[in-house]
Every structure is written in C-alpha cells, then in structure tokens.
PDB file of C-alpha atoms in Angstrom:
ATOM      1  CA  MET A   1     133.465 164.835 -52.261  1.00  0.00           C
ATOM      2  CA  ARG A   2     129.750 165.601 -52.269  1.00  0.00           C
ATOM      3  CA  THR A   3     128.943 165.395 -55.989  1.00  0.00           C
ATOM      4  CA  LEU A   4     130.460 163.710 -59.024  1.00  0.00           C
ATOM      5  CA  SER A   5     129.610 163.895 -62.711  1.00  0.00           C
ATOM      6  CA  TYR A   6     131.030 162.720 -66.027  1.00  0.00           C
ATOM      7  CA  VAL A   7     131.279 165.351 -68.770  1.00  0.00           C
ATOM      8  CA  CYS A   8     131.419 163.910 -72.282  1.00  0.00           C
ATOM      9  CA  GLY A   9     134.442 165.083 -74.256  1.00  0.00           C
ATOM     10  CA  THR A  10     132.560 164.631 -77.537  1.00  0.00           C
ATOM     11  CA  ASN A  11     129.518 166.858 -77.003  1.00  0.00           C
ATOM     12  CA  GLY A  12     129.826 168.395 -73.528  1.00  0.00           C
ATOM     13  CA  GLU A  13     126.790 166.632 -72.059  1.00  0.00           C
ATOM     14  CA  SER A  14     127.090 165.517 -68.456  1.00  0.00           C
ATOM     15  CA  ILE A  15     125.659 162.742 -66.341  1.00  0.00           C
ATOM     16  CA  GLY A  16     125.654 162.831 -62.554  1.00  0.00           C
ATOM     17  CA  PHE A  17     126.106 159.984 -60.101  1.00  0.00           C
ATOM     18  CA  GLU A  18     123.641 161.148 -57.422  1.00  0.00           C
ATOM     19  CA  GLY A  19     120.314 160.519 -59.197  1.00  0.00           C
ATOM     20  CA  PRO A  20     118.968 157.651 -61.313  1.00  0.00           C
ATOM     21  CA  VAL A  21     122.614 156.720 -61.907  1.00  0.00           C
ATOM     22  CA  TYR A  22     123.851 156.322 -58.337  1.00  0.00           C
ATOM     23  CA  GLY A  23     127.515 155.817 -57.522  1.00  0.00           C
ATOM     24  CA  GLU A  24     127.320 155.499 -53.731  1.00  0.00           C
ATOM     25  CA  THR A  25     130.745 156.284 -52.174  1.00  0.00           C
ATOM     26  CA  MET A  26     132.966 155.127 -55.080  1.00  0.00           C
ATOM     27  CA  PRO A  27     135.931 154.294 -52.794  1.00  0.00           C
ATOM     28  CA  ALA A  28     138.332 153.455 -55.640  1.00  0.00           C
ATOM     29  CA  LEU A  29     138.053 157.031 -56.953  1.00  0.00           C
ATOM     30  CA  ARG A  30     139.081 158.359 -53.554  1.00  0.00           C
ATOM     31  CA  GLY A  31     142.461 156.642 -53.558  1.00  0.00           C
ATOM     32  CA  ARG A  32     145.785 157.890 -54.885  1.00  0.00           C
ATOM     33  CA  ALA A  33     149.016 156.314 -56.119  1.00  0.00           C
ATOM     34  CA  TRP A  34     152.540 157.416 -57.034  1.00  0.00           C
ATOM     35  CA  SER A  35     154.937 155.658 -59.405  1.00  0.00           C
ATOM     36  CA  TYR A  36     158.589 155.491 -58.359  1.00  0.00           C
ATOM     37  CA  THR A  37     161.833 153.541 -58.463  1.00  0.00           C
ATOM     38  CA  THR A  38     163.521 152.522 -55.235  1.00  0.00           C
ATOM     39  CA  GLY A  39     167.180 153.374 -54.739  1.00  0.00           C
ATOM     40  CA  LEU A  40     169.688 153.559 -51.930  1.00  0.00           C
ATOM     41  CA  LEU A  41     167.848 155.377 -49.130  1.00  0.00           C
ATOM     42  CA  ASN A  42     165.828 157.283 -51.716  1.00  0.00           C
ATOM     43  CA  LEU A  43     163.181 157.190 -54.427  1.00  0.00           C
ATOM     44  CA  THR A  44     163.712 158.293 -58.036  1.00  0.00           C
ATOM     45  CA  GLY A  45     161.386 158.852 -60.966  1.00  0.00           C
ATOM     46  CA  VAL A  46     158.554 159.923 -58.680  1.00  0.00           C
ATOM     47  CA  THR A  47     155.507 160.652 -60.849  1.00  0.00           C
ATOM     48  CA  ARG A  48     151.762 160.226 -60.965  1.00  0.00           C
ATOM     49  CA  GLY A  49     150.706 158.384 -64.100  1.00  0.00           C
ATOM     50  CA  THR A  50     147.688 156.744 -65.685  1.00  0.00           C
ATOM     51  CA  ARG A  51     145.626 154.756 -63.194  1.00  0.00           C
ATOM     52  CA  GLU A  52     142.906 152.153 -63.827  1.00  0.00           C
ATOM     53  CA  LEU A  53     140.163 151.497 -61.288  1.00  0.00           C
ATOM     54  CA  THR A  54     136.618 150.159 -61.021  1.00  0.00           C
ATOM     55  CA  VAL A  55     133.464 151.701 -59.577  1.00  0.00           C
ATOM     56  CA  THR A  56     129.976 150.269 -59.226  1.00  0.00           C
ATOM     57  CA  VAL A  57     126.834 152.230 -60.078  1.00  0.00           C
ATOM     58  CA  LYS A  58     123.169 151.386 -59.604  1.00  0.00           C
ATOM     59  CA  VAL A  59     120.774 152.647 -62.262  1.00  0.00           C
ATOM     60  CA  THR A  60     117.011 152.951 -61.758  1.00  0.00           C
ATOM     61  CA  ASP A  61     116.279 154.657 -65.100  1.00  0.00           C
ATOM     62  CA  LEU A  62     117.241 152.518 -68.096  1.00  0.00           C
ATOM     63  CA  ALA A  63     117.069 155.537 -70.413  1.00  0.00           C
ATOM     64  CA  GLU A  64     119.828 157.132 -68.322  1.00  0.00           C
ATOM     65  CA  LEU A  65     121.826 153.907 -68.546  1.00  0.00           C
ATOM     66  CA  ASP A  66     121.554 154.086 -72.334  1.00  0.00           C
ATOM     67  CA  ARG A  67     122.600 157.754 -72.290  1.00  0.00           C
ATOM     68  CA  MET A  68     125.600 156.965 -70.085  1.00  0.00           C
ATOM     69  CA  ARG A  69     126.685 154.264 -72.509  1.00  0.00           C
ATOM     70  CA  LEU A  70     126.227 156.625 -75.470  1.00  0.00           C
ATOM     71  CA  LEU A  71     128.381 159.372 -73.948  1.00  0.00           C
ATOM     72  CA  MET A  72     131.169 157.134 -72.661  1.00  0.00           C
ATOM     73  CA  ASP A  73     131.388 155.014 -75.818  1.00  0.00           C
ATOM     74  CA  ALA A  74     131.464 158.134 -78.009  1.00  0.00           C
ATOM     75  CA  ASP A  75     134.504 159.416 -76.133  1.00  0.00           C
ATOM     76  CA  MET A  76     136.272 156.073 -76.536  1.00  0.00           C
ATOM     77  CA  ALA A  77     135.463 155.846 -80.258  1.00  0.00           C
ATOM     78  CA  ASN A  78     136.406 159.466 -80.969  1.00  0.00           C
ATOM     79  CA  GLY A  79     139.531 159.554 -78.813  1.00  0.00           C
ATOM     80  CA  THR A  80     138.174 162.509 -76.829  1.00  0.00           C
ATOM     81  CA  PRO A  81     138.546 161.837 -73.095  1.00  0.00           C
ATOM     82  CA  GLY A  82     135.741 162.811 -70.790  1.00  0.00           C
ATOM     83  CA  THR A  83     136.128 164.715 -67.545  1.00  0.00           C
ATOM     84  CA  LEU A  84     135.174 163.608 -64.061  1.00  0.00           C
ATOM     85  CA  VAL A  85     134.097 166.658 -62.042  1.00  0.00           C
ATOM     86  CA  ALA A  86     133.991 166.503 -58.239  1.00  0.00           C
ATOM     87  CA  ASP A  87     132.106 169.198 -56.323  1.00  0.00           C
ATOM     88  CA  ASP A  88     131.943 171.349 -59.470  1.00  0.00           C
ATOM     89  CA  GLU A  89     135.627 172.314 -59.194  1.00  0.00           C
ATOM     90  CA  TRP A  90     138.080 169.383 -59.153  1.00  0.00           C
ATOM     91  CA  GLN A  91     138.520 167.710 -62.546  1.00  0.00           C
ATOM     92  CA  ALA A  92     140.200 164.551 -63.819  1.00  0.00           C
ATOM     93  CA  SER A  93     140.600 163.529 -67.463  1.00  0.00           C
ATOM     94  CA  ALA A  94     139.260 159.998 -67.918  1.00  0.00           C
ATOM     95  CA  TYR A  95     137.949 157.262 -70.183  1.00  0.00           C
ATOM     96  CA  VAL A  96     135.375 154.662 -69.153  1.00  0.00           C
ATOM     97  CA  THR A  97     136.599 151.582 -70.991  1.00  0.00           C
ATOM     98  CA  LYS A  98     134.241 148.871 -69.780  1.00  0.00           C
ATOM     99  CA  SER A  99     130.818 148.238 -68.239  1.00  0.00           C
ATOM    100  CA  GLU A 100     130.068 144.852 -66.665  1.00  0.00           C
ATOM    101  CA  PRO A 101     126.504 144.350 -65.368  1.00  0.00           C
ATOM    102  CA  GLN A 102     126.404 142.631 -61.975  1.00  0.00           C
ATOM    103  CA  THR A 103     122.699 142.636 -61.118  1.00  0.00           C
ATOM    104  CA  ILE A 104     119.686 142.978 -63.406  1.00  0.00           C
ATOM    105  CA  THR A 105     116.229 143.299 -61.847  1.00  0.00           C
ATOM    106  CA  PRO A 106     112.947 144.936 -62.877  1.00  0.00           C
ATOM    107  CA  LEU A 107     113.766 147.813 -60.501  1.00  0.00           C
ATOM    108  CA  TYR A 108     117.416 148.556 -61.184  1.00  0.00           C
ATOM    109  CA  VAL A 109     120.643 147.500 -62.893  1.00  0.00           C
ATOM    110  CA  SER A 110     123.974 147.357 -61.067  1.00  0.00           C
ATOM    111  CA  THR A 111     127.049 147.586 -63.277  1.00  0.00           C
ATOM    112  CA  THR A 112     130.789 147.887 -62.676  1.00  0.00           C
ATOM    113  CA  LEU A 113     132.583 150.555 -64.707  1.00  0.00           C
ATOM    114  CA  THR A 114     136.295 150.434 -65.498  1.00  0.00           C
ATOM    115  CA  VAL A 115     137.675 153.979 -65.337  1.00  0.00           C
ATOM    116  CA  VAL A 116     141.100 155.079 -66.593  1.00  0.00           C
ATOM    117  CA  LEU A 117     142.376 158.318 -65.034  1.00  0.00           C
ATOM    118  CA  LEU A 118     144.726 159.538 -67.750  1.00  0.00           C
ATOM    119  CA  ASP A 119     146.910 161.826 -65.632  1.00  0.00           C
ATOM    120  CA  GLY A 120     146.375 160.186 -62.266  1.00  0.00           C
ATOM    121  CA  VAL A 121     145.555 163.603 -60.772  1.00  0.00           C
ATOM    122  CA  TRP A 122     142.632 165.894 -60.045  1.00  0.00           C
ATOM    123  CA  ARG A 123     143.026 169.561 -60.944  1.00  0.00           C
ATOM    124  CA  ARG A 124     141.421 172.788 -59.783  1.00  0.00           C
ATOM    125  CA  GLU A 125     142.020 176.149 -61.455  1.00  0.00           C
ATOM    126  CA  SER A 126     141.933 179.549 -59.764  1.00  0.00           C
ATOM    127  CA  THR A 127     142.497 182.760 -61.716  1.00  0.00           C
ATOM    128  CA  THR A 128     143.718 186.158 -60.535  1.00  0.00           C
ATOM    129  CA  GLN A 129     143.460 189.218 -62.767  1.00  0.00           C
ATOM    130  CA  TYR A 130     146.256 191.782 -62.865  1.00  0.00           C
ATOM    131  CA  ASN A 131     144.899 195.058 -64.188  1.00  0.00           C
ATOM    132  CA  PRO A 132     147.327 198.012 -64.141  1.00  0.00           C
ATOM    133  CA  SER A 133     144.559 200.555 -63.619  1.00  0.00           C
ATOM    134  CA  THR A 134     143.461 198.931 -60.332  1.00  0.00           C
ATOM    135  CA  LEU A 135     146.905 198.628 -58.732  1.00  0.00           C
ATOM    136  CA  ALA A 136     147.887 200.977 -55.931  1.00  0.00           C
ATOM    137  CA  SER A 137     151.348 201.184 -57.510  1.00  0.00           C
ATOM    138  CA  TYR A 138     149.852 202.411 -60.785  1.00  0.00           C
ATOM    139  CA  THR A 139     149.542 206.089 -59.912  1.00  0.00           C
ATOM    140  CA  ASP A 140     150.403 209.093 -61.997  1.00  0.00           C
ATOM    141  CA  LEU A 141     153.863 210.502 -61.461  1.00  0.00           C
ATOM    142  CA  ASP A 142     153.851 214.076 -60.159  1.00  0.00           C
ATOM    143  CA  TYR A 143     156.479 216.149 -61.984  1.00  0.00           C
ATOM    144  CA  PRO A 144     157.193 219.784 -61.008  1.00  0.00           C
ATOM    145  CA  TYR A 145     156.268 220.854 -64.551  1.00  0.00           C
ATOM    146  CA  ASP A 146     152.998 220.446 -66.433  1.00  0.00           C
ATOM    147  CA  TYR A 147     152.930 217.979 -69.329  1.00  0.00           C
ATOM    148  CA  GLY A 148     150.191 217.407 -71.858  1.00  0.00           C
ATOM    149  CA  HIS A 149     149.608 213.904 -70.452  1.00  0.00           C
ATOM    150  CA  ASP A 150     150.102 211.939 -67.246  1.00  0.00           C
ATOM    151  CA  TRP A 151     153.088 209.630 -66.720  1.00  0.00           C
ATOM    152  CA  SER A 152     152.694 206.226 -65.072  1.00  0.00           C
ATOM    153  CA  PRO A 153     155.371 203.985 -63.582  1.00  0.00           C
ATOM    154  CA  SER A 154     157.079 201.555 -65.970  1.00  0.00           C
ATOM    155  CA  LEU A 155     157.413 198.785 -63.356  1.00  0.00           C
ATOM    156  CA  LEU A 156     154.216 197.422 -61.809  1.00  0.00           C
ATOM    157  CA  ALA A 157     154.146 195.189 -58.733  1.00  0.00           C
ATOM    158  CA  ASP A 158     151.743 192.812 -57.018  1.00  0.00           C
ATOM    159  CA  THR A 159     151.726 189.318 -55.479  1.00  0.00           C
ATOM    160  CA  ALA A 160     150.661 185.815 -56.532  1.00  0.00           C
ATOM    161  CA  SER A 161     149.589 182.881 -54.390  1.00  0.00           C
ATOM    162  CA  ASN A 162     149.862 179.116 -54.850  1.00  0.00           C
ATOM    163  CA  PRO A 163     147.881 177.428 -52.040  1.00  0.00           C
ATOM    164  CA  ALA A 164     149.657 174.076 -52.463  1.00  0.00           C
ATOM    165  CA  LEU A 165     152.816 173.012 -50.619  1.00  0.00           C
ATOM    166  CA  SER A 166     154.731 172.286 -53.830  1.00  0.00           C
ATOM    167  CA  PRO A 167     155.163 174.064 -57.193  1.00  0.00           C
ATOM    168  CA  MET A 168     152.125 173.846 -59.476  1.00  0.00           C
ATOM    169  CA  PRO A 169     151.585 174.417 -63.216  1.00  0.00           C
ATOM    170  CA  CYS A 170     150.281 177.822 -64.197  1.00  0.00           C
ATOM    171  CA  ARG A 171     148.793 179.588 -67.195  1.00  0.00           C
ATOM    172  CA  LEU A 172     149.372 183.224 -68.146  1.00  0.00           C
ATOM    173  CA  THR A 173     146.955 185.115 -70.405  1.00  0.00           C
ATOM    174  CA  VAL A 174     148.377 188.421 -71.650  1.00  0.00           C
ATOM    175  CA  TYR A 175     145.966 190.979 -73.115  1.00  0.00           C
ATOM    176  CA  GLY A 176     147.180 193.266 -75.878  1.00  0.00           C
ATOM    177  CA  PRO A 177     148.547 195.594 -76.796  1.00  0.00           C
ATOM    178  CA  ALA A 178     151.890 194.306 -75.563  1.00  0.00           C
ATOM    179  CA  THR A 179     155.324 193.957 -77.122  1.00  0.00           C
ATOM    180  CA  ALA A 180     157.540 191.046 -76.044  1.00  0.00           C
ATOM    181  CA  PRO A 181     155.675 190.748 -72.719  1.00  0.00           C
ATOM    182  CA  GLU A 182     157.749 189.877 -69.648  1.00  0.00           C
ATOM    183  CA  ILE A 183     156.297 188.943 -66.262  1.00  0.00           C
ATOM    184  CA  THR A 184     158.470 188.159 -63.243  1.00  0.00           C
ATOM    185  CA  ILE A 185     156.958 185.878 -60.602  1.00  0.00           C
ATOM    186  CA  GLY A 186     159.228 185.000 -57.716  1.00  0.00           C
ATOM    187  CA  ASP A 187     162.664 184.246 -59.170  1.00  0.00           C
ATOM    188  CA  ASN A 188     161.475 183.425 -62.692  1.00  0.00           C
ATOM    189  CA  VAL A 189     160.822 185.551 -65.776  1.00  0.00           C
ATOM    190  CA  TYR A 190     158.000 184.426 -68.069  1.00  0.00           C
ATOM    191  CA  ALA A 191     158.587 186.039 -71.463  1.00  0.00           C
ATOM    192  CA  VAL A 192     157.576 185.603 -75.095  1.00  0.00           C
ATOM    193  CA  ASP A 193     159.250 187.512 -77.923  1.00  0.00           C
ATOM    194  CA  CYS A 194     156.193 188.399 -79.980  1.00  0.00           C
ATOM    195  CA  GLU A 195     153.686 191.166 -80.581  1.00  0.00           C
ATOM    196  CA  VAL A 196     150.242 190.994 -78.948  1.00  0.00           C
ATOM    197  CA  PRO A 197     147.981 193.411 -80.863  1.00  0.00           C
ATOM    198  CA  SER A 198     145.165 195.371 -79.266  1.00  0.00           C
ATOM    199  CA  GLY A 199     142.127 193.130 -78.829  1.00  0.00           C
ATOM    200  CA  ALA A 200     144.225 189.955 -79.000  1.00  0.00           C
ATOM    201  CA  TYR A 201     145.457 187.761 -76.160  1.00  0.00           C
ATOM    202  CA  LEU A 202     148.408 185.434 -75.686  1.00  0.00           C
ATOM    203  CA  VAL A 203     148.138 182.245 -73.607  1.00  0.00           C
ATOM    204  CA  ILE A 204     151.289 180.709 -72.094  1.00  0.00           C
ATOM    205  CA  ASP A 205     150.125 177.297 -70.874  1.00  0.00           C
ATOM    206  CA  GLY A 206     152.594 175.662 -68.499  1.00  0.00           C
ATOM    207  CA  LEU A 207     150.530 172.483 -68.162  1.00  0.00           C
ATOM    208  CA  ASN A 208     150.237 171.655 -71.868  1.00  0.00           C
ATOM    209  CA  ARG A 209     153.459 173.436 -72.892  1.00  0.00           C
ATOM    210  CA  THR A 210     151.795 175.628 -75.523  1.00  0.00           C
ATOM    211  CA  ILE A 211     152.016 179.326 -76.438  1.00  0.00           C
ATOM    212  CA  ARG A 212     149.179 180.585 -78.631  1.00  0.00           C
ATOM    213  CA  LEU A 213     147.938 183.989 -79.723  1.00  0.00           C
ATOM    214  CA  THR A 214     144.222 184.510 -80.377  1.00  0.00           C
ATOM    215  CA  VAL A 215     143.658 187.476 -82.684  1.00  0.00           C
ATOM    216  CA  ASN A 216     140.519 189.570 -83.130  1.00  0.00           C
ATOM    217  CA  ASN A 217     138.871 187.286 -85.691  1.00  0.00           C
ATOM    218  CA  GLY A 218     139.416 184.194 -83.537  1.00  0.00           C
ATOM    219  CA  ASP A 219     142.354 182.786 -85.494  1.00  0.00           C
ATOM    220  CA  LEU A 220     145.089 181.052 -83.493  1.00  0.00           C
ATOM    221  CA  VAL A 221     148.769 181.779 -84.091  1.00  0.00           C
ATOM    222  CA  ASP A 222     151.378 179.424 -82.650  1.00  0.00           C
ATOM    223  CA  HIS A 223     154.217 181.189 -80.810  1.00  0.00           C
ATOM    224  CA  PHE A 224     155.770 178.143 -79.164  1.00  0.00           C
ATOM    225  CA  PRO A 225     159.259 178.879 -80.612  1.00  0.00           C
ATOM    226  CA  ASP A 226     159.134 182.447 -79.247  1.00  0.00           C
ATOM    227  CA  GLY A 227     158.863 181.531 -75.581  1.00  0.00           C
ATOM    228  CA  ARG A 228     162.066 182.218 -73.676  1.00  0.00           C
ATOM    229  CA  ARG A 229     163.486 179.102 -72.074  1.00  0.00           C
ATOM    230  CA  GLY A 230     166.857 180.273 -70.745  1.00  0.00           C
ATOM    231  CA  SER A 231     168.714 177.279 -69.341  1.00  0.00           C
ATOM    232  CA  GLY A 232     165.482 175.377 -68.714  1.00  0.00           C
ATOM    233  CA  LEU A 233     163.540 174.454 -65.600  1.00  0.00           C
ATOM    234  CA  GLY A 234     164.761 176.410 -62.585  1.00  0.00           C
ATOM    235  CA  GLY A 235     167.098 178.547 -64.694  1.00  0.00           C
ATOM    236  CA  GLY A 236     165.336 181.840 -63.940  1.00  0.00           C
ATOM    237  CA  GLU A 237     163.884 182.521 -67.396  1.00  0.00           C
ATOM    238  CA  TYR A 238     161.719 179.551 -68.324  1.00  0.00           C
ATOM    239  CA  CYS A 239     158.325 180.324 -69.862  1.00  0.00           C
ATOM    240  CA  PHE A 240     156.737 177.104 -68.523  1.00  0.00           C
ATOM    241  CA  GLN A 241     158.149 177.306 -64.992  1.00  0.00           C
ATOM    242  CA  PRO A 242     155.742 175.958 -62.322  1.00  0.00           C
ATOM    243  CA  LEU A 243     154.538 178.511 -59.789  1.00  0.00           C
ATOM    244  CA  PRO A 244     156.327 178.257 -56.409  1.00  0.00           C
ATOM    245  CA  ALA A 245     154.358 177.256 -53.324  1.00  0.00           C
ATOM    246  CA  GLY A 246     153.010 180.061 -51.171  1.00  0.00           C
ATOM    247  CA  LYS A 247     153.159 183.753 -52.000  1.00  0.00           C
ATOM    248  CA  SER A 248     155.426 185.249 -54.672  1.00  0.00           C
ATOM    249  CA  ASP A 249     156.163 188.799 -55.748  1.00  0.00           C
ATOM    250  CA  VAL A 250     154.886 189.722 -59.209  1.00  0.00           C
ATOM    251  CA  SER A 251     156.269 192.524 -61.374  1.00  0.00           C
ATOM    252  CA  TRP A 252     156.028 193.467 -65.033  1.00  0.00           C
ATOM    253  CA  VAL A 253     156.942 196.279 -67.366  1.00  0.00           C
ATOM    254  CA  GLY A 254     154.380 198.012 -69.539  1.00  0.00           C
ATOM    255  CA  GLY A 255     150.722 198.876 -69.231  1.00  0.00           C
ATOM    256  CA  PHE A 256     149.247 195.545 -70.321  1.00  0.00           C
ATOM    257  CA  GLY A 257     146.995 193.431 -68.120  1.00  0.00           C
ATOM    258  CA  PHE A 258     147.099 189.684 -67.669  1.00  0.00           C
ATOM    259  CA  ASP A 259     145.510 186.753 -65.864  1.00  0.00           C
ATOM    260  CA  LEU A 260     147.418 184.200 -63.804  1.00  0.00           C
ATOM    261  CA  THR A 261     145.738 180.804 -63.461  1.00  0.00           C
ATOM    262  CA  VAL A 262     147.135 178.446 -60.839  1.00  0.00           C
ATOM    263  CA  ILE A 263     146.435 174.804 -61.735  1.00  0.00           C
ATOM    264  CA  GLU A 264     146.396 173.028 -58.389  1.00  0.00           C
ATOM    265  CA  GLU A 265     146.908 169.252 -58.541  1.00  0.00           C
ATOM    266  CA  ARG A 266     146.108 166.519 -56.036  1.00  0.00           C
ATOM    267  CA  GLY A 267     145.994 162.728 -56.162  1.00  0.00           C
ATOM    268  CA  GLU A 268     142.411 162.329 -54.939  1.00  0.00           C
ATOM    269  CA  PRO A 269     139.239 164.423 -54.741  1.00  0.00           C
ATOM    270  CA  PRO A 270     138.620 166.323 -51.485  1.00  0.00           C
ATOM    271  CA  TRP A 271     137.345 164.592 -48.367  1.00  0.00           C
ATOM    272  CA  SER A 272     136.395 167.601 -46.255  1.00  0.00           C
ATOM    273  CA  THR A 273     134.473 169.697 -48.779  1.00  0.00           C
TER     274      THR A 273
END
C-alpha cells in the first residue's frame, strides 16, 4: 500500500494521509480477521464482518485537521459511510467514529482515529466489455443464396476471468435492446425476465443483490422480482451467483452487449503494490 485516502460519503471530497495529514504505516489497517465457530475438526460460519481498529495520524496543518473532522463527522451524522481508498483501486467502506488527540504542539497535532470497517474487506473492481460486433464468433453466415440482409449467429461465445482463488461477487450491465436477457458464465445462467429498451441498461448487482433498469430519462425501475433464482446458490440458474475462480466460458443469445464487473475481495490492502 503506497497511498491511502478517505473519501467522504456525504459530498465526495477526499483527504489523503501522505501530506499535512500523515498516517505513517497504519499497521492496524494492514491486518485481517475472520469470524468463525469451532466444531469437530472443522470451522463453521466462516465470514468476514465489521471490524474496529485504531490508527494514529500526525497533522501539521490545522486547517486540514478541521476539514478531516468536518468530512468524517458529516458521514457519521448523515449515516453515509465514507470510503478508504488504497493505491487508487482497493476500497473499503468505513466510518471514523472517534478522534483522540495524543500530542498537541505548536508544530503538529497527533491524534488516534477509531475506524470501523463495515464489511471487513477491501474490494477492487475490474470490468470487461462484451460487444457482439467485436467478437470473432460474430461473423455473417454465408448462405448459398442471396438475402436482402446478413445473418449472424444466435449464440455468441467468449471467456471471463476471476483472478482470485475463490468465487467473487460480480455485476452484469446489459445494454438494450434486449428481451429477457440470458448470459451463461461457467455452469450458471444469469437471467432476468424483463424488457431492456434501446438506450436503457439493466444492472444485475450480485454484491448488493439488486436488479435495476435505467431508462433513457434516467429513471430507475426495480426488477428484483424478475431475476431468475432457480433453486438458489449453486443451482445453475441463480442471478446473483458469484463468479467462479479462474477462467470461465461465456455465452449468450441475442445481439445485445454487456459488461461484466468482477468485484475482487481481500481482507487487507496490498503489500507488494
């Protein structure tokens, strides 16, 4: 972790910890923890939950100390968590619940911040676009007779990649026009029984468990009930199924394009980059 900043959830302003507000190495932020229940030769209920920790910062510009307080207190008062951003890519949702000054001198103030990581994880998103017109498989079919238009294959194919070693949440953004879009990734079908008009887009968010259509004028339409769930997680047709680790085959029917966003999760920010 080379850089770290706090982005205010209330107004989007950010404050870094490498300048007048200096966080040094912040060792507590670099740790990780799992919650679990011990059983006979096994662990159950393995999750990563909310984690509270403390970090110390030294501030040489009192105006920046006031601004830090303003941003962090606003998020607490408004119930809008801020975001810790490491190296401009890994993010963790967080509140700063307390500031306890340790040293006050004419040159600087040292204060200990209590930070609550709401999910206990850091996330990085990477998006791949699937555009039918750029696929090698999307070529015109050559019939022995001339038709007034070209025919294209109904089934399109590509691959997807999850760089982690375990399944990760994903987000699909389908661009209209599309009718009851279905996308098969690995052994799972992601499908929503709705109409996506031209110029609109449908977002199937596996992290937040939402399905929303944004139409041309910006209005949002909830399609949560229309997502196919089959027999649930691992059943082969679950609209919020996590993406398998490694590479997976991707196929879909119809000429619509879509984006696949892999939401990679880890318990601590990176050490090597």
